[in-house]
Amino acid sequence: MNIVLRVISGPHEGQEYQINRCGSFIVGRASRAAFPMTGDLALSREHFQLENFPPLCHLVDLGSTNGTKVNGLRVERVLLREGDLVAAGGSTFAVHYPGDGGDARLRDTCAGCGVQLENGVPFTSTKPEEVTSVLMAPRSLISSLLCADCEARRQRFPETSPDYLIEEVIGEGGMGTVYRARQISRNRRVAMKMMIANSTAGEKALNYFHREIHALRDMLMPGGKCHPSIVEFYELFQIKGHFQLVMEYVDGKNALDWVRALKQPMPIATAARIGQDLLSALHFAHTKGYVHRDIKPSNLLVMGPVHRPRVKLSDFGLAKSMVNSSVFSNLTRQGDVGGSVGFLSPEHIRQFGEVREPADIYCAGATLFYLLTEKYPYLGFDPGRPDSYEMILDHPPVPLRAYRPDAPEGMEQILLKALRKQPHSRWKSAESMWRALRAFLAPSPD
């Protein structure tokens, strides 16, 4: 299967790049790229990659500075189809599959995997009238064609809207199951979290699910977009008792797995970049009236190369509204302690229901300390120890340079200030800690 990228705007307008073999092909400003575009200074040196393995061709963003958009939507990884428009740097590309029949290819292609169909059969396993929109306005649902393999896969998973095709389970926990799925009408991957009403997961888990829904919805920007470092909310609906929350799919690893994959201590500049993304997201959430209350490495999703990581903050199931406390007033009971023990602030332990912005700053400091050292901030700390709460309340934190002698003193002081016992002694805001980290950013190679 051949694929042609035609440059329709930008410094290289009119040029075409043709792929007629299997493999991966990099597009970027570097001269060694398969498709070098040295005249587009807005492109990263290695901006995106085409993975051509017929009958499918995927586009993968390579952690580019300004991102890659397909049909106006920023993507990490997406299946390319005839007529797609790719925007990267200052250039726009049109996708064309020569000899595949143009519009006929669109009509006769499986909506799930893109394989050519001989005789397609419309899928109808869930009727549009069975889909109850909860937080988004109803929209028309499309009819599409699926190949036999995709139809069989659809039958293996819980029912959902006809506009979504579930691909696999990517997470399970007390709040439900998370699936990777494809939204067919927009040709994008999404994450779909399902919670069954009145399930054995219990009232508390269902309440946490509702918290996340409200927090993500309320943090949408006026134009419908969330902060770039917070997992984006798309919609919520209910089918036969199943609540289904549809969110941005992040093709990354949780922060701890990402760091361990480096097979070396995380560079200080990398920690500063991760910290800046996290604190920028927290500052945004705080200005919207929310405290996250569960900052930890597993709730940070990291993408991209070590010198230019990007972060998405996830899991707002413990988020607390500071603006309209009546929304969640019945959800935090006396004696509740939420979050993960190793990253709890002292006020989490004393009065979890009353924590405010400084608790998130403490948790961010503990998280960065752990990512830099793979140790907790207290000497000999173990979350399973019976005196773990006492250590958080009474013991002084270990200075960063005791484990990382290569760390600048300034970075150590930033984390020590974030980890102070009294909330009023910490950074005055997530923004002020974010600005302090700026001094430790290294210029990222591009």
Coordinates of C-alpha atoms in Angstrom, one line a residue:
M1 CA 0.0 0.0 0.0
N2 CA 1.5 3.4 -1.1
I3 CA 0.9 6.5 0.9
V4 CA 1.7 10.1 -0.3
L5 CA 2.2 13.1 2.0
R6 CA 1.5 16.2 -0.1
V7 CA 2.7 19.6 1.4
I8 CA -0.2 22.0 0.8
S9 CA 1.1 24.9 2.9
G10 CA 4.3 26.1 4.4
P11 CA 7.9 26.6 3.1
H12 CA 7.9 23.3 1.2
E13 CA 4.5 23.8 -0.4
G14 CA 4.1 21.6 -3.5
Q15 CA 6.5 18.9 -2.5
E16 CA 5.3 15.3 -2.1
Y17 CA 6.8 12.4 -0.1
Q18 CA 5.8 8.9 -1.2
I19 CA 6.2 5.7 0.9
N20 CA 6.0 2.5 -1.1
R21 CA 7.4 0.0 1.5
C22 CA 6.9 -1.1 5.0
G23 CA 8.7 0.6 7.9
S24 CA 8.9 3.7 10.0
F25 CA 9.7 7.1 8.4
I26 CA 10.6 10.3 10.3
V27 CA 9.4 13.7 9.2
G28 CA 11.2 16.7 10.6
R29 CA 13.7 19.5 10.1
A30 CA 16.8 17.2 10.5
S31 CA 18.6 16.5 7.3
R32 CA 18.8 12.8 8.3
A33 CA 15.0 12.5 8.5
A34 CA 13.4 10.3 5.9
F35 CA 11.4 13.4 4.8
P36 CA 13.8 16.3 5.6
M37 CA 12.0 19.7 5.7
T38 CA 14.9 22.0 6.5
G39 CA 13.1 25.1 5.4
D40 CA 10.4 24.8 8.1
L41 CA 12.0 26.3 11.2
A42 CA 8.9 25.7 13.3
L43 CA 9.3 21.9 12.9
S44 CA 11.2 19.9 15.5
R45 CA 14.2 18.1 14.2
E46 CA 12.3 14.8 14.5
H47 CA 8.7 15.9 14.6
F48 CA 6.5 12.9 13.8
Q49 CA 6.9 9.4 12.4
L50 CA 4.8 7.4 9.9
E51 CA 4.6 3.7 10.7
N52 CA 3.5 2.1 7.4
F53 CA 2.6 -1.6 7.9
P54 CA -0.1 -2.3 5.3
P55 CA -3.0 -2.3 5.4
L56 CA -2.5 0.3 8.2
C57 CA -0.4 3.5 8.4
H58 CA -0.2 5.3 11.8
L59 CA 1.2 8.7 12.6
V60 CA 3.1 9.0 15.9
D61 CA 4.2 12.4 17.3
L62 CA 7.8 12.2 18.6
G63 CA 7.4 14.6 21.5
S64 CA 7.6 17.6 19.2
T65 CA 7.7 21.0 20.8
N66 CA 4.5 22.3 19.2
G67 CA 2.7 19.0 18.7
T68 CA 1.1 17.4 15.7
K69 CA -2.5 17.9 14.7
V70 CA -4.6 15.6 12.4
N71 CA -7.8 17.2 11.2
G72 CA -7.4 20.0 13.8
L73 CA -7.0 17.7 16.8
R74 CA -3.6 17.3 18.6
V75 CA -2.6 13.6 18.5
E76 CA 0.0 11.3 20.0
R77 CA -0.8 8.4 17.7
V78 CA -3.5 8.0 15.1
L79 CA -4.5 5.9 12.1
L80 CA -4.2 7.9 8.9
R81 CA -7.0 7.8 6.4
E82 CA -7.5 9.1 2.9
G83 CA -8.0 12.9 2.9
D84 CA -6.6 13.5 6.5
L85 CA -4.9 16.9 7.0
V86 CA -1.7 16.8 9.1
A87 CA -0.5 20.1 10.7
A88 CA 3.1 20.2 12.0
G89 CA 5.3 23.2 12.5
G90 CA 4.5 25.7 9.8
S91 CA 3.4 23.1 7.3
T92 CA 0.2 21.3 6.4
F93 CA 0.2 17.9 4.7
A94 CA -2.7 16.1 2.8
V95 CA -2.8 12.3 3.1
H96 CA -3.4 10.4 -0.1
Y97 CA -3.5 6.6 -0.9
P98 CA -2.8 6.4 -4.7
G99 CA -4.9 3.8 -6.5
D100 CA -7.1 3.0 -3.5
G101 CA -10.3 4.6 -5.0
G102 CA -10.5 7.9 -3.2
D103 CA -13.9 8.3 -1.7
A104 CA -14.7 4.7 -2.3
R105 CA -11.9 3.8 0.0
L106 CA -13.5 5.8 2.8
R107 CA -16.8 4.0 2.2
D108 CA -15.3 0.6 2.1
T109 CA -12.9 0.8 4.9
C110 CA -13.4 -0.8 8.4
A111 CA -14.2 2.1 10.8
G112 CA -12.2 0.3 13.5
C113 CA -8.9 -0.8 12.0
G114 CA -8.9 0.7 8.5
V115 CA -8.6 -2.6 6.6
Q116 CA -10.3 -2.7 3.2
L117 CA -13.7 -4.4 3.3
E118 CA -15.2 -6.8 0.8
N119 CA -18.7 -6.8 2.1
G120 CA -19.3 -4.6 5.1
V121 CA -22.2 -4.9 7.5
P122 CA -23.3 -1.9 9.6
F123 CA -22.9 -2.4 13.3
T124 CA -26.0 -2.0 15.3
S125 CA -25.3 -3.6 18.7
T126 CA -26.3 -0.5 20.6
K127 CA -29.2 1.6 19.5
P128 CA -28.7 5.4 19.7
E129 CA -31.9 5.7 21.8
E130 CA -30.3 3.5 24.5
V131 CA -27.5 6.0 25.0
T132 CA -28.3 8.5 27.7
S133 CA -26.2 11.6 27.7
V134 CA -25.5 12.8 31.2
L135 CA -23.2 15.8 31.0
M136 CA -22.9 16.6 27.3
A137 CA -25.6 17.7 24.8
P138 CA -26.9 14.8 22.7
R139 CA -25.3 14.4 19.3
S140 CA -26.1 12.4 16.3
L141 CA -24.5 8.9 16.3
I142 CA -23.0 7.5 13.1
S143 CA -23.5 4.3 11.3
S144 CA -20.3 2.6 10.2
L145 CA -18.9 -0.6 8.8
L146 CA -16.7 -3.0 10.8
C147 CA -14.7 -5.9 9.6
A148 CA -15.4 -9.4 11.1
D149 CA -12.4 -9.1 13.6
C150 CA -13.5 -5.7 14.9
E151 CA -17.2 -6.8 15.1
A152 CA -16.0 -9.8 17.1
R153 CA -13.9 -7.6 19.4
R154 CA -16.9 -5.3 20.0
Q155 CA -18.9 -8.3 21.3
R156 CA -16.2 -9.1 23.9
F157 CA -16.6 -5.8 25.7
P158 CA -19.4 -4.1 27.6
E159 CA -21.9 -2.2 25.4
T160 CA -21.2 1.4 24.6
S161 CA -22.2 4.1 22.2
P162 CA -22.1 3.1 18.5
D163 CA -19.6 5.9 18.0
Y164 CA -17.0 4.0 20.1
L165 CA -15.1 0.8 19.5
I166 CA -13.4 -0.6 22.6
E167 CA -9.9 -2.0 21.9
E168 CA -8.6 -3.3 25.2
V169 CA -8.6 -3.1 29.0
I170 CA -5.8 -0.7 30.2
G171 CA -6.6 -0.5 33.9
E172 CA -8.8 -1.9 36.6
G173 CA -9.4 -0.7 40.2
G174 CA -11.9 0.1 42.9
M175 CA -13.5 2.8 40.8
G176 CA -14.2 0.7 37.8
T177 CA -12.5 -0.5 34.6
V178 CA -10.6 1.7 32.1
Y179 CA -10.6 0.8 28.4
R180 CA -8.8 2.1 25.4
A181 CA -11.3 2.8 22.7
R182 CA -11.6 4.6 19.3
Q183 CA -14.1 7.3 18.7
I184 CA -15.1 6.5 15.1
S185 CA -16.6 9.8 14.0
R186 CA -13.5 11.7 14.9
N187 CA -10.9 9.0 14.3
R188 CA -9.3 9.4 17.7
R189 CA -8.3 7.1 20.5
V190 CA -9.9 7.8 23.9
A191 CA -9.8 6.4 27.4
M192 CA -13.2 5.1 28.6
K193 CA -13.8 4.6 32.4
M194 CA -16.8 2.5 33.2
M195 CA -18.6 2.3 36.6
I196 CA -21.6 0.2 37.1
A197 CA -24.3 1.8 39.2
N198 CA -25.0 0.0 42.5
S199 CA -22.1 -2.3 41.8
T200 CA -20.1 -4.2 44.4
A201 CA -17.5 -1.4 44.1
G202 CA -19.5 0.3 46.8
E203 CA -20.9 3.8 47.4
K204 CA -17.5 5.4 48.1
A205 CA -16.0 4.3 44.8
L206 CA -19.1 5.5 43.0
N207 CA -18.9 8.8 44.8
Y208 CA -15.2 9.1 43.8
F209 CA -16.2 8.5 40.2
H210 CA -18.8 11.3 40.4
R211 CA -16.1 13.6 41.8
E212 CA -13.9 13.0 38.8
I213 CA -16.7 13.7 36.4
H214 CA -17.6 17.0 38.0
A215 CA -14.0 18.1 38.5
L216 CA -13.0 17.4 34.9
R217 CA -16.2 19.0 33.5
D218 CA -15.7 22.1 35.6
M219 CA -12.1 22.6 34.6
L220 CA -12.9 22.9 30.9
M221 CA -11.7 26.2 29.5
P222 CA -14.3 28.5 27.9
G223 CA -13.6 27.1 24.5
G224 CA -14.1 23.6 25.7
K225 CA -10.4 22.7 26.2
C226 CA -8.8 21.7 29.4
H227 CA -5.3 22.7 30.6
P228 CA -2.6 21.0 28.3
S229 CA -1.2 19.1 31.3
I230 CA -4.5 17.7 32.6
V231 CA -6.2 14.7 31.0
E232 CA -9.0 16.1 29.0
F233 CA -12.7 15.3 29.6
Y234 CA -14.8 14.6 26.5
E235 CA -18.2 13.4 27.5
L236 CA -20.3 11.2 29.9
F237 CA -23.2 8.9 29.1
Q238 CA -25.0 6.0 30.7
I239 CA -26.0 2.7 29.0
K240 CA -28.1 0.2 30.9
G241 CA -26.8 1.2 34.3
H242 CA -23.1 1.7 33.2
F243 CA -21.7 5.2 33.7
Q244 CA -19.2 5.7 30.9
L245 CA -16.7 8.6 31.2
V246 CA -14.8 9.4 28.0
M247 CA -11.5 11.1 28.4
E248 CA -8.3 11.9 26.4
Y249 CA -6.2 8.8 25.8
V250 CA -2.6 9.4 26.8
D251 CA 0.0 7.2 25.1
G252 CA 2.5 7.4 27.9
K253 CA 3.7 5.7 31.1
N254 CA 3.0 6.6 34.7
A255 CA 5.9 8.7 36.0
L256 CA 7.6 6.0 38.1
D257 CA 7.6 3.5 35.2
W258 CA 8.8 6.2 32.9
V259 CA 11.7 7.0 35.2
R260 CA 12.7 3.4 35.7
A261 CA 12.8 2.8 32.0
L262 CA 15.6 5.4 31.8
K263 CA 17.9 2.9 33.6
Q264 CA 19.7 5.9 35.2
P265 CA 18.9 8.6 37.7
M266 CA 16.5 11.1 36.3
P267 CA 18.4 14.3 35.3
I268 CA 17.7 17.4 37.4
A269 CA 16.5 19.4 34.4
T270 CA 14.1 16.6 33.5
A271 CA 12.6 16.7 37.0
A272 CA 12.3 20.5 36.7
R273 CA 10.3 20.1 33.5
I274 CA 8.1 17.4 35.0
G275 CA 7.6 19.6 38.0
Q276 CA 6.7 22.7 36.0
D277 CA 4.1 20.8 34.0
L278 CA 2.6 19.3 37.2
L279 CA 2.6 22.7 39.1
S280 CA 1.1 24.5 36.1
A281 CA -1.7 22.0 36.0
L282 CA -2.2 22.4 39.8
H283 CA -2.2 26.1 39.5
F284 CA -4.9 25.9 36.9
A285 CA -7.0 23.5 39.0
H286 CA -6.6 25.7 42.1
T287 CA -7.8 28.8 40.1
K288 CA -10.8 26.7 39.1
G289 CA -11.5 26.0 42.7
Y290 CA -10.2 22.4 43.0
V291 CA -7.6 20.7 45.2
H292 CA -6.5 17.4 43.7
R293 CA -5.5 15.7 47.0
D294 CA -3.9 12.6 45.4
I295 CA -0.7 13.8 43.7
K296 CA 1.7 10.8 43.3
P297 CA 3.8 9.3 40.6
S298 CA 1.1 6.9 39.4
N299 CA -1.2 9.8 38.7
L300 CA 1.3 11.5 36.4
L301 CA 1.4 10.3 32.8
V302 CA 4.7 11.1 31.1
M303 CA 5.4 11.1 27.3
G304 CA 8.3 12.1 25.1
P305 CA 12.1 11.9 25.4
V306 CA 14.1 12.4 28.5
H307 CA 15.2 15.9 27.5
R308 CA 11.7 17.1 26.7
P309 CA 9.1 15.2 28.7
R310 CA 5.5 16.2 28.8
V311 CA 3.1 15.4 31.6
K312 CA -0.6 14.8 32.0
L313 CA -2.2 14.9 35.4
S314 CA -4.9 12.3 35.9
D315 CA -7.3 10.8 38.4
F316 CA -9.4 13.6 40.0
G317 CA -11.4 11.0 42.0
L318 CA -10.4 12.6 45.3
A319 CA -10.6 16.2 44.1
K320 CA -12.3 18.6 46.5
S321 CA -14.2 21.7 45.4
M322 CA -13.3 24.8 47.4
V323 CA -15.9 26.9 45.6
N324 CA -19.0 24.9 46.0
S325 CA -18.3 22.6 49.0
S326 CA -21.9 21.5 49.1
V327 CA -21.4 19.5 45.9
F328 CA -19.2 17.0 47.8
S329 CA -20.1 17.9 51.4
N330 CA -21.4 14.4 52.1
L331 CA -18.5 12.5 50.5
T332 CA -15.7 13.1 53.1
R333 CA -16.5 11.7 56.4
Q334 CA -14.7 12.2 59.7
G335 CA -11.7 9.9 59.9
D336 CA -11.3 9.5 56.1
V337 CA -7.7 9.7 54.9
G338 CA -7.4 9.6 51.1
G339 CA -4.4 9.3 48.8
S340 CA -1.3 7.2 49.0
V341 CA 0.5 7.1 52.3
G342 CA 4.0 7.8 51.0
F343 CA 2.9 11.1 49.5
L344 CA 0.4 12.4 52.1
S345 CA 0.8 15.8 53.6
P346 CA 0.5 16.2 57.4
E347 CA -2.9 17.8 57.0
H348 CA -4.1 14.8 55.0
I349 CA -3.7 12.9 58.2
R350 CA -5.0 15.5 60.6
Q351 CA -8.2 16.5 58.7
F352 CA -8.4 15.1 55.1
G353 CA -11.7 16.8 54.4
E354 CA -10.3 20.3 55.0
V355 CA -7.1 20.2 53.0
R356 CA -6.4 23.1 50.6
E357 CA -3.9 24.1 48.0
P358 CA -0.8 23.7 50.2
A359 CA -1.5 20.0 50.5
D360 CA -1.1 19.6 46.7
I361 CA 2.2 21.6 46.9
Y362 CA 3.5 19.2 49.6
C363 CA 2.4 16.1 47.5
A364 CA 4.1 17.6 44.4
G365 CA 7.4 18.0 46.4
A366 CA 7.2 14.4 47.7
T367 CA 6.5 13.2 44.2
L368 CA 9.5 15.0 42.7
F369 CA 11.7 13.8 45.6
Y370 CA 10.6 10.2 44.9
L371 CA 11.2 10.5 41.1
L372 CA 14.7 11.9 41.7
T373 CA 15.7 9.3 44.3
E374 CA 13.2 6.4 44.2
K375 CA 13.0 6.9 48.0
Y376 CA 10.4 8.6 50.3
P377 CA 11.4 11.9 51.9
Y378 CA 11.7 10.4 55.4
L379 CA 14.6 8.2 56.5
G380 CA 13.6 4.6 56.8
F381 CA 10.0 5.4 55.7
D382 CA 7.8 2.4 54.7
P383 CA 4.1 3.0 53.9
G384 CA 3.4 -0.3 55.7
R385 CA 5.0 0.7 59.0
P386 CA 2.6 1.2 61.8
D387 CA 4.3 4.5 62.6
S388 CA 4.2 5.8 59.1
Y389 CA 1.7 8.6 59.9
E390 CA 3.9 9.7 62.9
M391 CA 6.9 10.0 60.7
I392 CA 5.1 12.3 58.3
L393 CA 3.8 14.4 61.2
D394 CA 7.0 14.6 63.2
H395 CA 10.1 13.6 61.3
P396 CA 12.2 16.1 59.3
P397 CA 12.5 15.3 55.6
V398 CA 15.8 14.0 54.2
P399 CA 17.7 16.6 52.2
L400 CA 17.7 15.7 48.5
R401 CA 21.5 15.8 48.2
A402 CA 21.8 13.0 50.7
Y403 CA 20.7 10.7 47.9
R404 CA 21.5 12.9 44.9
P405 CA 24.8 14.7 45.5
D406 CA 24.7 16.0 41.9
A407 CA 21.6 18.0 42.7
P408 CA 22.0 21.8 43.0
E409 CA 21.5 23.2 46.5
G410 CA 18.7 25.4 45.0
M411 CA 16.7 22.3 43.9
E412 CA 17.1 20.8 47.4
Q413 CA 15.8 24.0 49.0
I414 CA 12.8 24.1 46.7
L415 CA 11.8 20.6 47.7
L416 CA 12.5 21.2 51.4
K417 CA 10.2 24.2 51.3
A418 CA 7.4 22.2 49.7
L419 CA 7.7 19.5 52.4
R420 CA 7.4 21.8 55.4
K421 CA 5.0 20.6 58.1
Q422 CA 3.0 23.8 58.3
P423 CA 1.0 24.7 55.2
H424 CA 1.6 28.4 55.6
S425 CA 5.4 27.8 55.5
R426 CA 5.4 26.2 52.1
W427 CA 5.3 27.9 48.7
K428 CA 2.5 30.4 48.6
S429 CA 1.1 28.9 45.5
A430 CA 1.8 26.2 42.9
E431 CA 2.7 29.0 40.5
S432 CA 5.5 30.3 42.8
M433 CA 7.0 26.8 43.1
W434 CA 6.7 26.4 39.3
R435 CA 8.6 29.7 38.8
A436 CA 11.3 28.6 41.2
L437 CA 12.0 25.5 39.2
R438 CA 12.6 27.6 36.1
A439 CA 16.2 28.1 37.1
F440 CA 17.0 24.4 36.7
L441 CA 15.6 23.9 33.2
A442 CA 18.2 23.1 30.6
P443 CA 17.6 24.3 27.0
S444 CA 16.0 21.4 25.2
P445 CA 17.8 20.2 22.0
D446 CA 15.4 20.5 19.1

